[in-house]
Each structure stands twice: as structure tokens, then as C-alpha cells.
Coordinates of C-alpha atoms and ligand atoms in Angstrom, one line a residue:
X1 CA -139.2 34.8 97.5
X2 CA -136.8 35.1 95.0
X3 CA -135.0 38.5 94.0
X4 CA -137.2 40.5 91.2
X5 CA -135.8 41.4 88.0
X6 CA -136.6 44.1 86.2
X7 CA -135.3 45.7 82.4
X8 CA -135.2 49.3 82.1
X9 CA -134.4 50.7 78.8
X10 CA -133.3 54.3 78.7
X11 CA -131.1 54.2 82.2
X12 CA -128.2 56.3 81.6
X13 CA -129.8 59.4 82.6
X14 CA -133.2 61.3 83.5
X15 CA -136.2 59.6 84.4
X16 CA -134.4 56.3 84.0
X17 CA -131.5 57.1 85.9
X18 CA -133.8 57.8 89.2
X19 CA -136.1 54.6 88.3
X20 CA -133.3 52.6 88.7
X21 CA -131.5 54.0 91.8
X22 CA -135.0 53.5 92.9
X23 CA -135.7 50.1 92.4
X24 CA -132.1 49.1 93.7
X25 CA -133.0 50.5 97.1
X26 CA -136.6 48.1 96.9
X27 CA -133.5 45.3 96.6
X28 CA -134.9 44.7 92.7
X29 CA -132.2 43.0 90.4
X30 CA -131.8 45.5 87.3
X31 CA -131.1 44.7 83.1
X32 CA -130.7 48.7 81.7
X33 CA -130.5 49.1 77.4
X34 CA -129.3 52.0 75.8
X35 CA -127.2 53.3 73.0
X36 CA -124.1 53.9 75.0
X37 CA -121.9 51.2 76.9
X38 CA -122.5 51.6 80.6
X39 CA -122.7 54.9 81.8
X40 CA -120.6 55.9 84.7
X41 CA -123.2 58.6 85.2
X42 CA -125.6 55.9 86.6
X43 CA -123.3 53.9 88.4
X44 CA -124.0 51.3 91.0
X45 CA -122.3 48.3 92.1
X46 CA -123.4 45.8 89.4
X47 CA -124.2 48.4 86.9
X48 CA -121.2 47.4 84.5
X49 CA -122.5 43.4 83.8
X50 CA -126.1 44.5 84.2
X51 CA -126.2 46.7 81.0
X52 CA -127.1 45.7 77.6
X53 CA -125.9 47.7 74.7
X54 CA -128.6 48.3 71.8
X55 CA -130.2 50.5 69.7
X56 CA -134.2 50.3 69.5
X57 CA -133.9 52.3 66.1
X58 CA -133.1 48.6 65.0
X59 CA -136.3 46.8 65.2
X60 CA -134.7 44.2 63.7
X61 CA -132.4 43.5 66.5
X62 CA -134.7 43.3 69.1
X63 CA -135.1 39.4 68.9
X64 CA -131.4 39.3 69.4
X65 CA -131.4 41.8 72.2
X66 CA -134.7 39.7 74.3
X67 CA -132.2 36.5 73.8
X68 CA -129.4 38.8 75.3
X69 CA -131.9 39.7 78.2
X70 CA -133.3 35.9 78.6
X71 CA -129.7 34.7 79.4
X72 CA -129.4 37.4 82.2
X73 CA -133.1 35.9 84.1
X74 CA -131.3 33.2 86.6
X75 CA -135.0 31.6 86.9
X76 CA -137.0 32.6 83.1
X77 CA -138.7 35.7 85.3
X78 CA -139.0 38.9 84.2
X79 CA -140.8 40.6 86.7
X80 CA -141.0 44.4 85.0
X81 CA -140.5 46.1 81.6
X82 CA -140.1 49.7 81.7
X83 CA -139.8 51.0 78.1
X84 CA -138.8 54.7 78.5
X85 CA -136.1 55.2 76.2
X86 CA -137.8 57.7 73.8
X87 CA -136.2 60.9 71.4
X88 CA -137.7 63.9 70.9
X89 CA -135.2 65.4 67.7
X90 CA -135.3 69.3 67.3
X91 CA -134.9 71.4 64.0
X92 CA -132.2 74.1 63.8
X93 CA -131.7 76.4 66.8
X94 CA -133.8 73.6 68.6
X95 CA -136.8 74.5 66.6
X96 CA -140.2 72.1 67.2
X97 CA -140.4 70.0 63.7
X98 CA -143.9 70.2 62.8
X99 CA -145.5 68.5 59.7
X100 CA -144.4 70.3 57.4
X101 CA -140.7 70.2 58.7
X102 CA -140.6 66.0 59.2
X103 CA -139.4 63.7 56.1
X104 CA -139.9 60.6 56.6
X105 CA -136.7 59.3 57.9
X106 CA -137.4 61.1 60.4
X107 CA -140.6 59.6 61.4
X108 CA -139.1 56.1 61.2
X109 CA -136.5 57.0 63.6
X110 CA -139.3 58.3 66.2
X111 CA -141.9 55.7 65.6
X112 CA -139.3 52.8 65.6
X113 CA -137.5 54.1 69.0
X114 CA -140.4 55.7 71.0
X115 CA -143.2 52.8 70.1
X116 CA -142.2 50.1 67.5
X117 CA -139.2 49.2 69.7
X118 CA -141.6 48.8 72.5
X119 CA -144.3 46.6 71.0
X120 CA -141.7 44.3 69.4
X121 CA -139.7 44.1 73.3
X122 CA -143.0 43.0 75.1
X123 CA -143.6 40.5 72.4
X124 CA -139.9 38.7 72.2
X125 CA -140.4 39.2 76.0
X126 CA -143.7 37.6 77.0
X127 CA -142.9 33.8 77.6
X128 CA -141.0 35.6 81.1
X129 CA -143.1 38.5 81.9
X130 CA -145.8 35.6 81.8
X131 CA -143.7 33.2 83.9
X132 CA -143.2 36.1 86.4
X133 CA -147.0 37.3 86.1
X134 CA -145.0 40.4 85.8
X135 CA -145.7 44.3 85.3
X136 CA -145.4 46.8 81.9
X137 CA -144.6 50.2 82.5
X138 CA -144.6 52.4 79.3
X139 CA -143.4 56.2 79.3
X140 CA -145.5 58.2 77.6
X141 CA -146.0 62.1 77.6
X142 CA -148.7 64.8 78.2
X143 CA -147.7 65.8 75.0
X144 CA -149.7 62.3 73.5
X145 CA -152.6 64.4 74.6
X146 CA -152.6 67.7 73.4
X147 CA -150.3 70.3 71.3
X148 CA -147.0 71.0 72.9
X149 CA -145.2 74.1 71.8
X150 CA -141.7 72.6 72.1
X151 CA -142.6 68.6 71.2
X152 CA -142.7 67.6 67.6
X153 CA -145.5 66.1 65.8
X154 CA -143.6 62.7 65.1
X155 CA -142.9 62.6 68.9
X156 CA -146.2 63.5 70.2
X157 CA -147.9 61.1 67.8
X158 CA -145.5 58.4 68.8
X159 CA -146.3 59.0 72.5
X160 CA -150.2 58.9 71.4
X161 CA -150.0 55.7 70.0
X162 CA -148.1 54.2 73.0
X163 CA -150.6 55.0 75.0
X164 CA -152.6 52.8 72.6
X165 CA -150.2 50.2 72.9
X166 CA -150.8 50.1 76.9
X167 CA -154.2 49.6 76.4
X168 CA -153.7 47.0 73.9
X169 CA -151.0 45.0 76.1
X170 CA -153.9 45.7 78.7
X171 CA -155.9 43.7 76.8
X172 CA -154.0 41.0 75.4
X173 CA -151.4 40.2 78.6
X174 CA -153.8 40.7 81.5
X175 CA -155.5 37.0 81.0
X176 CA -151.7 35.7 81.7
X177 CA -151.6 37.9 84.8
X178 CA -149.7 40.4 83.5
X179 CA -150.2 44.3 83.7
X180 CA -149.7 47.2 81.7
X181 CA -149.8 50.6 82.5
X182 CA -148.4 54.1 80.9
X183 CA -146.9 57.3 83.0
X184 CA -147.3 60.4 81.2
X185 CA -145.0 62.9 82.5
X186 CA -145.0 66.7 81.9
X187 CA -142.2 69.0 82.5
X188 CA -140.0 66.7 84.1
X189 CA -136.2 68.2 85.5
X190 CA -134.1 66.5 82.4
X191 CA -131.9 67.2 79.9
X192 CA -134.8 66.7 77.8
X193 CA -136.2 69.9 78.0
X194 CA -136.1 72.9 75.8
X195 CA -135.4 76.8 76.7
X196 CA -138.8 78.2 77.6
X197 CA -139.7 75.5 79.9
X198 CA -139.7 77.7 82.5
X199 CA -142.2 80.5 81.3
X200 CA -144.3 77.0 80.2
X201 CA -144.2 76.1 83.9
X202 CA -145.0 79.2 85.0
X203 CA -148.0 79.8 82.8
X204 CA -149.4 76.5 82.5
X205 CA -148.8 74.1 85.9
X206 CA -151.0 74.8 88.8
X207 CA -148.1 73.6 90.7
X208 CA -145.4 76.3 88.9
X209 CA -142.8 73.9 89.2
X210 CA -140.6 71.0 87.3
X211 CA -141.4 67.5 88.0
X212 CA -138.3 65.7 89.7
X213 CA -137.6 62.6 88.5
X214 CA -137.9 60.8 91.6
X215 CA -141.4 61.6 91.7
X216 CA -141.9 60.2 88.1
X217 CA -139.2 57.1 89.4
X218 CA -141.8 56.4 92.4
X219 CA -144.9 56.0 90.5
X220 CA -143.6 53.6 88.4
X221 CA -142.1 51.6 91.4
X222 CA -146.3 51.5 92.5
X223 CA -146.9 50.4 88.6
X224 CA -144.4 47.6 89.2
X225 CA -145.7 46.7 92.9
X226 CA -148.3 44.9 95.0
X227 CA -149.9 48.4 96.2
X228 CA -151.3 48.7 92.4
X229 CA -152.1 44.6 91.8
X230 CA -155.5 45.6 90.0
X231 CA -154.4 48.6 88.0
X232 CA -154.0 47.6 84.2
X233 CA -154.7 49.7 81.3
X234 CA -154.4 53.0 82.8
X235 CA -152.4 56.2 81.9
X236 CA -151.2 58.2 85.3
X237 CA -150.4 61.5 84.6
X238 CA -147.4 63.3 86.2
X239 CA -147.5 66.7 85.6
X240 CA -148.4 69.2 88.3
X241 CA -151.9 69.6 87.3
X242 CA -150.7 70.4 83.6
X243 CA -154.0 68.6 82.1
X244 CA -156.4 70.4 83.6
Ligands
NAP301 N1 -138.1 64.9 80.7 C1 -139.4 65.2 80.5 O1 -139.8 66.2 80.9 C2 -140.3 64.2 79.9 C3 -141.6 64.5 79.7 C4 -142.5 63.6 79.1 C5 -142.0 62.4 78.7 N2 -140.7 62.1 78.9 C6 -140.3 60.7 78.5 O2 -139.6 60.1 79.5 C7 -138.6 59.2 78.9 C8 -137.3 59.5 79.5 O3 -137.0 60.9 79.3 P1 -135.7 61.6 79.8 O4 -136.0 63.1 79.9 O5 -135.2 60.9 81.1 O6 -134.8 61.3 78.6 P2 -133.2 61.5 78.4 O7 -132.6 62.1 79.6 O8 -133.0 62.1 77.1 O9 -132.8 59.9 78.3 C9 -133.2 59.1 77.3 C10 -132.6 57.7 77.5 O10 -133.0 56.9 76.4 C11 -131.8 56.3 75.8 N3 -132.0 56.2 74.4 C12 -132.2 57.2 73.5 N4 -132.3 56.7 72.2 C13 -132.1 55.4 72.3 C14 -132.1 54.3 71.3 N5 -132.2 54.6 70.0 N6 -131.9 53.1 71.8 C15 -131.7 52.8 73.1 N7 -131.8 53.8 74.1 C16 -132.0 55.0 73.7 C17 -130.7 57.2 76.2 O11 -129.5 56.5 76.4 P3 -128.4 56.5 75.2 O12 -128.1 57.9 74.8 O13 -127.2 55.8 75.8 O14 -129.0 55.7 74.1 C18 -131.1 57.7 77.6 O15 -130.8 56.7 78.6 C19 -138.7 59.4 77.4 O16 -139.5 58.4 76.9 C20 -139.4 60.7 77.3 O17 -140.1 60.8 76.0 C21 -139.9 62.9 79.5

């Protein structure tokens, strides 16, 4: 069988950082997206040519970005599509912007990187997901799901309607053999986080810890496997018991 490829956007750091240290291990072949050129933070031996520099705010790029990937697939396969790039922008003093605080700039730049990005990736995308009968992996958030006192509204609205989007790539790809699923994460160990976290933790997981990101790395890894071959459509949560 020939070596799987998989594009990750979102890999210099965090949850994307440990998905992709991950799948090397599993002997996956890796395309990684992001802002920034390569990141010697998540280094690995072919990490330099492997990277693709974009920005998803510029939905009108992604055509040219899928080409950039297509060129990269030796055989047309693309095996898995992890979209977990995603922002979650702060007011002053790293303040959660709620309505009344986000113009609409702002909403463009959430809604275009944490979801439109994503629809517009699968679609330039399909004819080698297809080809691969390959596997979708959206990031989404516990925060899609209820109020959040750090996440902002544009954020957790974007991270509602991807989980909408999973159910609609469901839908849509499954009848060419490919599957879609979302992970929602809760307090994951990242940079992402904001000052309180811990009194969060404390009073809200059963578990009273952080997530690691391996843990969140290792159920996508099943998404993106044999061991989950009839899963499509669902939303795992990975959060310590935080939705209860
Ligand atoms: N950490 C948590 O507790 C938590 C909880 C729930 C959900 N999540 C979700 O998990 C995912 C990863 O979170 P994380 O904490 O690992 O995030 P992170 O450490 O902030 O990393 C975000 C990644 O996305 C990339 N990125 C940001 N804006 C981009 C853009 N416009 N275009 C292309 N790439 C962009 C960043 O690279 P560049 O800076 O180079 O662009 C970076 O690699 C996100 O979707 C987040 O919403 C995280």
C-alpha cells in the first residue's frame, strides 16, 4: 500500500503541532498550511518542503493554495484533511468580545478563517479526498455548544456552524466513500488559552485538569484510521467531562 498523505492546516503549534508528530510516527506523509514559513518549532525531517505558506483569511486564495497542495500528492490521494487552524481574537486586556464589542471586520476575519476557509478547502479538495476514499477531520470547540466565559461570540458561532459543516460534508462526501467528523476540544494545554483557565478547570471538569494535546492528536489519528471506518457525521468531545 502506498504511503498516506495527509494536510494539516494549523501545524506550527498546539493541537496541530502534536497531530503531526503523531501521524509521522503512524509513517503518514504530511502537507502543514499556516501563516508563517516553516516553523522550526515543529520541526521534523521533511518539515521544510512539506509546508505550504497561506493565509485562510483569503478565501479567495484557496483555489490557488488546493493547486499548491495537488502538485505535492505523488499519486492524486489525499488521504486526510484536518482543518484546525482557527483564531479566537481578544478585546483589550484580553477581554472576551461579545456582541456588542464585534464590528464586522471582525466577524469576517473569524468566519472566513475558522469555517469559510474550511468549506471552500474540502471543495477545491474533493476530486483527491475522493480518489483516496479519504477522511475529514474538522476542529471544533465545546464552546460551539454553550457560553464560554473567555471565547467570543464570533468564535463560538464560527465553531457552531462548523459543526454544521461536518454534518453537511457528512452528508454530501460519504456516497464517494469519504468521512467527516469534528473534535471538539475543551481546555486544551495551548497557547490558546486565557488567564482563569485554571479556576475554569477547577470548577467545571470532572476531571480538574487540562487536556494535553496528544490526547486531542490521538483521536483524530482514530478519525483518520481504519479503527473508526463507519464513523461519519459525528462530533467527539474532548474535554474531561466538561459537557456534562
Ligand atoms: N487550545 C484549546 O484549548 C482549544 C479548545 C477548543 C478548540 N480549539 C481549537 O483547536 C484548534 C487549534 O488550537 P490551538 O490551541 O492548537 O491553536 P494555536 O496554538 O493558536 O495554533 C493555531 C494554528 O493556526 C494557524 N493559523 C492561525 N491563523 C491562521 C490563518 N489565518 N491562516 C492559516 N493558519 C492560521 C497558526 O499558525 P500561523 O500563526 O503560522 O498562521 C497555528 O499553527 C483551533 O481551531 C482552536 O479553535 C483549541
Amino acid at each position: 500500500m502506498s504511503t498516506p498523505y495527509m494536510l494539516l492546516t494549523g501545524a506550527s503549534r498546539g493541537i496541530g503541532h502534536a497531530t503531526v508528530k503523531l501521524f509521522l510516527e503512524k509513517g503518514w506523509r504530511i502537507l502543514t498550511v499556516s501563516r508563517h514559513p516553516f516553523s522550526e518549532e515543529c520541526r521534523w525531517p521533511a518539515a521544510r518542503e512539506s509546508h505550504i505558506q497561506a493565509d485562510l483569511e483569503d478565501v479567495d486564495g484557496i483555489e490557488a493554495l488546493a493547486e499548491v497542495v495537488r502538485q505535492k500528492l505523488p499519486e492524486g490521494k489525499l488521504a486526510a484533511l484536518v482543518n484546525n487552524a482557527g483564531i479566537s481574537p481578544k478585546g483589550p486586556g484580553g477581554s472576551r468580545l461579545g456582541i456588542l464589542d464585534t464590528d464586522a471586520d471582525t466577524w469576517r476575519h473569524i468566519l472566513n478563517v475558522n469555517l469559510v476557509s474550511t468549506a471552500l478547502l474540502a471543495r477545491a479538495l474533493s476530486p483527491e479526498l475522493f480518489a483516496a476514499k479519504g477522511a475529514i477531520v474538522n476542529v471544533t470547540s465545546i464552546v460551539g455548544s454553550r457560553v464560554h466565559p473567555f471565547a467570543g461570540v464570533a468564535y463560538a458561532a464560527s465553531k457552531a456552524a462548523l459543526a454544521s459543516l461536518t454534518r453537511e460534508m457528512a452528508h454530501e462526501f460519504g456516497p464517494y466513500g469519504v468521512r467527516a467528523n469534528a473534535i471538539a476540544p475543551g481546555e486544551i494545554s495551548t497557547d490558546i488559552l486565557s488567564p482563569g483557565t485554571d479556576q475554569l478547570v477547577e470548577a467545571l471538569v470532572p476531571m480538574k485538569r487540562l487536556g494535553t494535546t496528544t490526547e486531542v492528536a490521538k483521536t483524530i489519528y482514530f478519525l483518520c484510521s481504519e479503527e473508526s471506518s463507519y464513523i461519519n457525521g459525528a462530533e467527539i468531545h474532548i474535554n474531561g467531562g466538561q459537557h456534562v
